[in-house]
């Protein structure tokens, strides 16, 4: 396995050193020199967009950077399953934008409603229009509410998805778990790929099982899955057998996990084979890139955004870059770890492009932890590089935690997960 912190720090030094050096040494092209400073607008202040804004600021103090974010408070999804397990508070997941503004980035709390790629402008819900030389689109995901009969955006107020950076959803799910009677069933509907954080639904099932085991031991969790396999499957199945025997059941696609419909009034979920009556249901629908991607013309027919893997520039619109979960980045997982590295790489590429330099071909690291119980975490790591226009695994790199490992290693990984979260969020939001 890769020591993630060291790789990330090495990456950061290489990226920022290179970008800052390039910008300081060279003048901008004539067209841009005519205006006060190149204008970079970033839509979306999550792991990808906010990280890109910080890296651009460090790369060149002269850039005029505006970060457009719809919410005053960002609720970070990584480790948020701990809120459901009772091991973390919602406050530990939440971050504001004051420090980003204090770093010299203009923060606009508003929704970007349209992009005019010809006129190089973004219109905000406030009515303001922002002109850009380069636009970075980092809106994360949109949930396909129409994909499951009986479920809808309105239904999420009763059957939370808790899958975005909207903190009210995770809070609602936590309150529903606290209010349910002992002996009830918690149903988790897991989405098809590609989706945000592939191990996330299984980490969530684990943390909910932990809560039930300690507070409501006659209750059960069932995962109704649209897939037959999932990431770190062997590790999860082994952990569940050890930690939550009889408490957590996984129904794969071929064993009847696929959800046909949901009846909210009757509190039932119908699958291909069975009917489940739930006390609490967490429905995670299939996903596409956030709506602004389509409006900007950077999403393709899949709903995701094809990019040049070196510059993260859209293959569909010039001068617009797409990073984070919204991007179609080949083998790269849709993770916060990857999104924040993409933010830095994209910043370095933009800094280079602004001075007519060729951006360096990147190598990209992702390391994703899943916390299965308070002192028990597992992880998957990967290193990726662009080949023939898309990210593929660097041969022989990456891997998952060992299947047979002493408790001390699992406990150490839980500490690493916490350390990664604290370091990364401090770097971006601190
Ligand atoms: C339960 C769960 C657990 C996870 N665990 C991990 C983990 O352990 N490790 C890991 O690496 N990853 C994890 N992830 C995945 C991680 O959260 C995502 O990959 C990451 O948040 C993606 O970052 P992003 O910036 O692309 O999108 P987001 O974090 O969703 O940020 C996008 C931001 O853009 C804003 N926005 C969208 N549209 C507009 C608009 N039009 N105008 C203005 N603002 C807009 C949104 O408000 C949002 O704040 C987890 C995810 C979940 C759901």
Coordinates of C-alpha atoms and ligand atoms in Angstrom, one line a residue:
X1 CA 0.0 0.0 0.0
X2 CA 1.1 3.6 -0.6
X3 CA 1.8 5.8 2.4
X4 CA -1.0 8.3 1.4
X5 CA 0.2 11.4 3.3
X6 CA 3.7 11.3 1.9
X7 CA 2.4 10.8 -1.6
X8 CA 0.0 13.7 -1.2
X9 CA 2.6 16.0 0.2
X10 CA 5.1 15.1 -2.5
X11 CA 2.4 15.8 -5.1
X12 CA 1.6 19.1 -3.5
X13 CA 5.2 20.3 -3.5
X14 CA 5.8 19.3 -7.1
X15 CA 2.5 20.8 -8.3
X16 CA 2.7 24.1 -6.5
X17 CA 6.4 24.5 -6.9
X18 CA 6.0 24.0 -10.7
X19 CA 3.0 26.2 -11.1
X20 CA 4.2 29.1 -9.0
X21 CA 7.6 29.1 -10.7
X22 CA 6.1 29.1 -14.1
X23 CA 3.8 32.0 -13.4
X24 CA 6.4 34.1 -11.7
X25 CA 9.0 33.7 -14.5
X26 CA 6.7 34.4 -17.4
X27 CA 4.4 37.2 -18.6
X28 CA 0.8 36.5 -19.6
X29 CA 0.0 36.6 -23.3
X30 CA -0.8 40.0 -24.9
X31 CA -4.6 39.4 -24.9
X32 CA -4.7 38.9 -21.1
X33 CA -2.1 41.6 -20.4
X34 CA -4.6 44.2 -21.6
X35 CA -6.8 43.5 -18.6
X36 CA -6.0 43.9 -14.9
X37 CA -5.5 40.1 -14.2
X38 CA -6.7 36.8 -15.6
X39 CA -10.1 36.0 -14.1
X40 CA -10.7 32.5 -12.9
X41 CA -14.2 31.5 -11.8
X42 CA -14.8 28.2 -10.0
X43 CA -18.3 26.9 -9.5
X44 CA -18.6 24.6 -6.5
X45 CA -16.7 24.9 -3.2
X46 CA -16.4 21.2 -2.3
X47 CA -13.2 19.2 -2.0
X48 CA -12.4 19.7 -5.7
X49 CA -13.4 23.4 -6.3
X50 CA -12.2 24.8 -3.0
X51 CA -8.9 22.9 -3.3
X52 CA -8.4 24.3 -6.8
X53 CA -9.1 27.9 -5.6
X54 CA -6.5 27.5 -2.8
X55 CA -3.9 26.1 -5.1
X56 CA -4.5 28.8 -7.7
X57 CA -4.1 31.5 -5.0
X58 CA -0.8 29.9 -4.0
X59 CA 0.3 29.5 -7.6
X60 CA 0.0 33.2 -8.6
X61 CA -1.0 36.1 -6.3
X62 CA -2.0 38.2 -9.4
X63 CA -5.0 36.0 -10.5
X64 CA -8.5 37.3 -9.8
X65 CA -10.2 34.1 -8.4
X66 CA -13.9 33.9 -7.6
X67 CA -15.3 30.8 -5.9
X68 CA -19.1 30.4 -6.4
X69 CA -20.8 28.2 -3.8
X70 CA -24.5 27.7 -3.2
X71 CA -24.3 27.0 0.5
X72 CA -22.8 29.0 3.4
X73 CA -21.8 25.8 5.1
X74 CA -20.2 22.8 3.5
X75 CA -21.0 19.4 5.1
X76 CA -18.1 17.1 4.1
X77 CA -19.4 13.6 3.2
X78 CA -16.2 11.7 4.1
X79 CA -16.5 10.2 7.6
X80 CA -20.1 11.5 7.8
X81 CA -21.3 7.9 8.3
X82 CA -19.7 8.3 11.7
X83 CA -22.5 10.8 12.5
X84 CA -25.0 7.9 11.9
X85 CA -22.9 5.5 14.0
X86 CA -22.8 8.0 16.9
X87 CA -19.0 8.3 16.7
X88 CA -18.8 11.8 15.2
X89 CA -20.9 15.0 15.4
X90 CA -22.4 16.9 12.5
X91 CA -20.3 19.9 13.6
X92 CA -17.1 17.9 12.9
X93 CA -18.2 17.6 9.3
X94 CA -19.0 21.3 8.7
X95 CA -16.8 24.1 7.3
X96 CA -17.4 27.7 6.3
X97 CA -15.7 29.8 3.6
X98 CA -14.3 32.7 5.8
X99 CA -10.7 31.4 5.7
X100 CA -10.9 30.9 2.0
X101 CA -12.1 34.5 1.6
X102 CA -9.4 35.7 4.0
X103 CA -6.8 34.0 1.7
X104 CA -7.7 36.5 -1.0
X105 CA -10.3 34.5 -2.9
X106 CA -13.6 36.3 -3.7
X107 CA -16.3 34.0 -2.4
X108 CA -19.8 34.4 -3.9
X109 CA -22.5 32.5 -1.9
X110 CA -25.0 32.0 -4.7
X111 CA -26.0 29.3 -7.3
X112 CA -24.5 29.5 -10.7
X113 CA -27.6 29.3 -12.9
X114 CA -26.3 29.6 -16.5
X115 CA -23.0 29.6 -18.3
X116 CA -22.5 31.3 -21.7
X117 CA -19.4 29.6 -23.1
X118 CA -19.2 31.9 -26.1
X119 CA -19.4 35.1 -24.0
X120 CA -17.2 33.6 -21.2
X121 CA -19.7 34.4 -18.5
X122 CA -21.5 32.8 -15.6
X123 CA -24.8 34.1 -14.3
X124 CA -25.6 33.7 -10.6
X125 CA -28.9 33.4 -8.7
X126 CA -28.3 36.9 -7.4
X127 CA -28.5 38.2 -11.0
X128 CA -24.7 39.0 -11.0
X129 CA -22.8 38.0 -14.1
X130 CA -19.2 37.0 -13.8
X131 CA -16.8 37.1 -16.8
X132 CA -14.0 34.6 -16.9
X133 CA -10.9 33.7 -18.8
X134 CA -11.0 30.2 -17.5
X135 CA -13.9 28.5 -15.8
X136 CA -13.6 25.5 -13.4
X137 CA -16.8 23.5 -13.0
X138 CA -16.8 21.5 -9.8
X139 CA -20.4 20.9 -8.8
X140 CA -20.2 17.3 -7.6
X141 CA -23.2 15.1 -8.3
X142 CA -26.9 15.4 -9.0
X143 CA -29.1 12.6 -7.9
X144 CA -31.4 11.0 -10.5
X145 CA -34.6 11.2 -8.5
X146 CA -36.7 9.9 -11.4
X147 CA -34.8 6.6 -11.5
X148 CA -36.7 4.7 -8.8
X149 CA -40.5 4.5 -9.1
X150 CA -42.0 6.0 -5.9
X151 CA -38.9 8.1 -5.0
X152 CA -38.5 11.8 -5.8
X153 CA -36.8 15.0 -4.7
X154 CA -39.8 15.6 -2.4
X155 CA -39.6 12.1 -1.0
X156 CA -36.0 12.8 0.3
X157 CA -37.6 14.8 3.1
X158 CA -39.0 11.4 4.4
X159 CA -36.5 8.9 3.0
X160 CA -33.2 10.8 3.1
X161 CA -30.4 10.1 0.6
X162 CA -27.8 11.8 2.8
X163 CA -25.4 11.6 -0.2
X164 CA -24.5 15.3 -0.9
X165 CA -22.9 18.1 1.1
X166 CA -26.3 19.2 2.3
X167 CA -26.1 18.7 6.1
X168 CA -29.8 18.6 6.7
X169 CA -30.0 15.1 5.0
X170 CA -27.5 13.4 7.2
X171 CA -29.0 15.1 10.3
X172 CA -32.5 13.8 9.3
X173 CA -31.2 10.2 8.8
X174 CA -29.5 10.3 12.2
X175 CA -32.7 11.6 13.9
X176 CA -34.8 8.9 12.2
X177 CA -32.4 6.2 13.5
X178 CA -32.6 7.6 17.0
X179 CA -36.5 7.7 16.8
X180 CA -37.0 4.2 15.5
X181 CA -38.1 1.4 17.8
X182 CA -35.8 -1.5 18.6
X183 CA -36.6 -4.4 16.3
X184 CA -37.1 -2.3 13.1
X185 CA -35.5 -2.7 9.8
X186 CA -33.2 -0.1 8.2
X187 CA -33.1 -0.4 4.4
X188 CA -30.2 1.1 2.4
X189 CA -30.8 1.3 -1.4
X190 CA -27.3 1.2 -3.0
X191 CA -26.8 2.7 -6.5
X192 CA -25.4 1.4 -9.8
X193 CA -21.9 2.6 -10.9
X194 CA -20.5 5.1 -11.6
X195 CA -21.3 6.8 -8.4
X196 CA -19.8 9.0 -5.7
X197 CA -17.6 7.0 -3.2
X198 CA -18.1 3.4 -4.3
X199 CA -17.5 2.0 -0.8
X200 CA -19.7 4.6 0.8
X201 CA -23.0 2.7 1.0
X202 CA -21.2 -0.3 2.7
X203 CA -19.4 1.9 5.1
X204 CA -22.7 3.5 5.9
X205 CA -24.4 0.1 6.5
X206 CA -21.5 -0.8 8.8
X207 CA -21.8 2.4 10.9
X208 CA -25.6 2.1 11.1
X209 CA -25.1 -1.6 12.3
X210 CA -22.6 -0.3 14.9
X211 CA -25.3 2.1 16.2
X212 CA -28.0 -0.6 16.3
X213 CA -25.7 -3.1 17.9
X214 CA -25.0 -0.7 20.7
X215 CA -28.4 0.9 21.1
X216 CA -31.1 -1.2 19.4
X217 CA -29.8 -4.8 19.1
X218 CA -33.0 -6.4 17.9
X219 CA -33.0 -4.2 14.8
X220 CA -31.5 -5.1 11.4
X221 CA -29.9 -3.5 8.4
X222 CA -30.4 -4.7 4.8
X223 CA -28.6 -3.3 1.8
X224 CA -30.7 -3.6 -1.4
X225 CA -28.1 -3.4 -4.2
X226 CA -28.3 -2.9 -7.9
X227 CA -24.9 -4.6 -8.3
X228 CA -23.5 -8.0 -7.9
X229 CA -20.1 -6.9 -6.7
X230 CA -18.7 -3.9 -4.9
X231 CA -15.3 -2.5 -4.0
X232 CA -13.4 -4.1 -1.0
X233 CA -16.2 -6.7 -1.0
X234 CA -14.2 -9.4 0.7
X235 CA -13.0 -7.1 3.4
X236 CA -16.4 -5.8 4.1
X237 CA -18.0 -9.3 4.2
X238 CA -15.4 -10.5 6.5
X239 CA -15.7 -7.5 8.8
X240 CA -19.5 -7.9 8.9
X241 CA -19.2 -11.6 9.8
X242 CA -16.9 -10.7 12.7
X243 CA -18.6 -7.5 14.0
X244 CA -22.3 -7.7 13.0
X245 CA -23.4 -11.3 12.6
X246 CA -27.1 -11.6 11.9
X247 CA -27.5 -7.9 12.0
X248 CA -26.5 -6.8 8.5
X249 CA -27.6 -8.5 5.3
X250 CA -26.4 -7.6 1.7
X251 CA -28.8 -8.5 -1.1
X252 CA -27.0 -8.4 -4.4
X253 CA -28.7 -7.8 -7.8
X254 CA -28.9 -11.5 -8.5
X255 CA -30.3 -12.3 -5.1
X256 CA -33.1 -9.9 -5.5
X257 CA -31.5 -6.6 -4.3
X258 CA -32.7 -4.5 -7.3
X259 CA -35.4 -2.1 -6.2
X260 CA -38.5 -2.1 -8.4
X261 CA -40.5 0.5 -6.4
X262 CA -41.0 2.3 -3.1
X263 CA -44.3 3.0 -1.3
X264 CA -43.6 5.8 1.1
X265 CA -47.1 5.7 2.7
X266 CA -46.9 2.0 3.4
X267 CA -43.2 2.1 4.2
X268 CA -42.4 -0.7 1.9
X269 CA -39.8 -1.4 -0.8
X270 CA -40.6 -3.9 -3.5
X271 CA -37.6 -5.6 -5.1
X272 CA -37.4 -8.1 -8.0
X273 CA -38.0 -11.0 -5.5
X274 CA -39.4 -9.6 -2.2
X275 CA -41.2 -7.0 -0.2
X276 CA -39.4 -5.2 2.7
X277 CA -41.2 -3.2 5.4
X278 CA -38.8 -0.7 6.8
X279 CA -38.7 1.6 9.8
X280 CA -36.0 3.8 8.2
X281 CA -35.0 3.9 4.6
X282 CA -31.9 5.5 3.1
X283 CA -32.3 5.7 -0.6
X284 CA -29.2 6.5 -2.6
X285 CA -30.3 7.0 -6.2
X286 CA -28.1 6.7 -9.4
X287 CA -26.1 9.8 -10.1
X288 CA -24.9 12.2 -12.8
X289 CA -22.8 15.4 -12.7
X290 CA -24.4 18.5 -11.0
X291 CA -26.9 20.4 -13.2
X292 CA -24.6 23.3 -14.1
X293 CA -22.4 20.8 -16.1
X294 CA -25.2 20.2 -18.5
X295 CA -26.1 24.0 -18.7
X296 CA -22.4 24.8 -19.4
X297 CA -22.4 22.2 -22.2
X298 CA -19.7 20.1 -20.7
X299 CA -21.7 17.0 -19.8
X300 CA -22.1 14.3 -22.5
X301 CA -24.9 11.7 -23.0
X302 CA -23.8 9.8 -20.0
X303 CA -24.5 12.8 -17.8
X304 CA -20.8 13.0 -16.8
X305 CA -18.1 15.3 -18.2
X306 CA -15.3 14.1 -20.6
X307 CA -12.0 15.9 -20.0
X308 CA -8.5 16.1 -21.1
X309 CA -6.7 14.2 -18.3
X310 CA -3.6 16.5 -18.3
X311 CA -5.4 19.9 -18.1
X312 CA -8.9 18.8 -17.0
X313 CA -10.2 21.0 -19.8
X314 CA -13.6 19.9 -21.1
X315 CA -13.5 18.0 -24.4
X316 CA -16.7 19.8 -25.3
X317 CA -16.0 23.4 -24.4
X318 CA -12.8 25.3 -24.6
X319 CA -11.6 27.3 -21.5
X320 CA -13.9 25.3 -19.2
X321 CA -12.3 22.7 -16.9
X322 CA -14.1 20.1 -15.0
X323 CA -12.9 18.5 -11.7
X324 CA -14.1 16.3 -8.9
X325 CA -17.0 13.9 -9.0
X326 CA -18.5 15.6 -12.1
X327 CA -15.6 14.6 -14.4
X328 CA -15.3 11.4 -16.4
X329 CA -11.8 10.5 -15.2
X330 CA -11.4 6.9 -16.4
X331 CA -10.2 4.6 -13.6
X332 CA -10.1 7.4 -11.0
X333 CA -12.7 6.9 -8.3
X334 CA -15.1 9.7 -7.4
X335 CA -13.6 10.5 -4.1
X336 CA -12.7 13.5 -2.0
X337 CA -9.1 12.5 -1.9
X338 CA -9.0 12.3 -5.8
X339 CA -11.1 15.5 -6.1
X340 CA -8.7 17.6 -4.0
X341 CA -5.7 16.3 -5.9
X342 CA -7.5 17.1 -9.2
X343 CA -8.1 20.6 -7.9
X344 CA -4.4 21.1 -7.4
X345 CA -3.5 19.6 -10.7
X346 CA -6.1 21.6 -12.5
X347 CA -4.8 24.8 -10.8
X348 CA -1.2 24.0 -12.0
X349 CA -2.4 23.3 -15.5
X350 CA -4.4 26.6 -15.6
X351 CA -1.4 28.5 -14.2
X352 CA 0.8 27.0 -17.0
X353 CA -1.7 27.6 -19.8
X354 CA -2.1 31.2 -18.8
X355 CA 1.6 31.7 -19.5
X356 CA 1.5 29.6 -22.7
X357 CA 3.4 26.7 -21.1
X358 CA 2.7 23.0 -21.5
X359 CA 1.2 21.5 -18.3
X360 CA 3.2 18.6 -16.9
X361 CA 1.6 15.2 -17.4
X362 CA 0.3 14.3 -13.9
X363 CA 0.3 11.1 -11.8
X364 CA -2.6 11.0 -9.5
X365 CA -3.1 9.3 -6.1
X366 CA -6.3 8.3 -4.4
X367 CA -6.6 6.6 -1.0
X368 CA -10.1 5.9 0.3
X369 CA -10.7 4.7 3.9
X370 CA -13.9 3.0 5.1
X371 CA -14.6 3.0 8.8
X372 CA -16.5 -0.2 9.6
X373 CA -16.5 0.2 13.4
X374 CA -14.9 2.9 15.7
X375 CA -11.5 1.1 15.8
X376 CA -11.7 -0.8 12.5
X377 CA -11.0 0.7 9.1
X378 CA -10.0 -0.7 5.7
X379 CA -8.8 1.2 2.7
X380 CA -8.2 1.1 -1.1
X381 CA -5.4 3.0 -2.8
X382 CA -4.6 3.6 -6.4
X383 CA -2.2 5.6 -8.6
X384 CA -3.3 6.7 -12.0
X385 CA -1.8 8.3 -15.1
X386 CA -3.2 9.4 -18.4
X387 CA -2.9 6.8 -21.3
X388 CA -4.6 7.5 -24.6
X389 CA -6.7 10.3 -23.2
X390 CA -7.9 8.7 -20.0
X391 CA -6.7 7.8 -16.5
X392 CA -5.7 4.2 -16.1
X393 CA -4.0 2.4 -13.1
X394 CA -0.3 2.6 -13.0
X395 CA 0.7 -1.0 -13.3
X396 CA 1.6 -2.7 -10.1
X397 CA 0.5 0.2 -7.9
X398 CA -2.3 0.5 -5.4
X399 CA -4.2 -2.2 -3.6
X400 CA -6.4 -2.8 -0.6
X401 CA -5.9 -3.6 3.1
X402 CA -4.8 -7.2 3.8
X403 CA -7.7 -9.6 4.3
X404 CA -6.2 -11.1 7.3
X405 CA -4.8 -8.4 9.5
X406 CA -4.4 -8.0 13.3
X407 CA -6.8 -5.7 15.1
X408 CA -4.0 -3.2 15.6
X409 CA -3.7 -2.6 11.9
X410 CA -7.5 -2.0 11.5
X411 CA -7.3 0.4 14.5
X412 CA -4.3 2.1 12.9
X413 CA -6.2 2.6 9.6
X414 CA -9.1 4.2 11.6
X415 CA -6.5 6.7 12.9
X416 CA -5.2 7.3 9.4
X417 CA -8.7 8.0 8.2
X418 CA -9.2 10.6 10.8
X419 CA -5.7 12.1 10.2
X420 CA -6.4 12.3 6.4
X421 CA -9.7 14.1 7.0
X422 CA -8.2 16.6 9.5
X423 CA -5.2 17.4 7.3
X424 CA -7.1 17.7 4.1
X425 CA -10.0 19.8 5.4
X426 CA -7.5 22.1 7.2
X427 CA -5.5 22.5 4.0
X428 CA -8.7 23.4 2.0
X429 CA -11.0 25.2 4.5
X430 CA -8.5 26.2 7.3
Ligands
LIG1 C1 -21.2 9.0 2.8 C2 -20.0 9.4 2.0 C3 -18.8 9.0 2.5 C4 -17.6 9.3 1.7 N1 -16.4 9.0 2.2 C5 -15.3 9.4 1.5 C6 -14.0 9.0 2.0 O1 -13.9 8.4 3.1 N2 -12.9 9.4 1.3 C7 -13.0 10.1 0.1 O2 -12.0 10.4 -0.5 N3 -14.3 10.4 -0.4 C8 -15.4 10.0 0.3 N4 -16.6 10.4 -0.2 C9 -16.7 11.0 -1.6 C10 -16.6 12.5 -1.5 O3 -17.4 13.1 -0.6 C11 -16.8 13.1 -2.9 O4 -16.0 12.4 -3.8 C12 -16.4 14.6 -2.9 O5 -17.2 15.3 -2.0 C13 -16.4 15.2 -4.3 O6 -16.0 16.5 -4.2 P1 -16.6 17.6 -5.3 O7 -15.9 18.8 -4.9 O8 -16.5 17.0 -6.6 O9 -18.2 17.6 -4.9 P2 -18.9 18.1 -3.6 O10 -18.2 17.8 -2.4 O11 -20.3 17.7 -3.7 O12 -18.9 19.7 -3.8 C14 -19.6 20.3 -4.8 C15 -20.1 21.7 -4.3 O13 -20.6 22.4 -5.4 C16 -21.7 23.2 -5.0 N5 -22.5 23.5 -6.2 C17 -23.0 22.6 -7.0 N6 -23.6 23.2 -8.0 C18 -23.5 24.5 -7.8 C19 -23.9 25.7 -8.6 N7 -24.6 25.6 -9.7 N8 -23.6 26.9 -8.0 C20 -22.9 27.0 -6.9 N9 -22.5 25.9 -6.2 C21 -22.8 24.7 -6.6 C22 -22.4 22.3 -3.9 O14 -23.2 23.1 -3.1 C23 -21.2 21.6 -3.2 O15 -20.8 22.3 -2.1 C24 -17.8 10.1 0.5 C25 -19.1 10.4 0.0 C26 -20.2 10.1 0.8 C27 -21.6 10.5 0.3

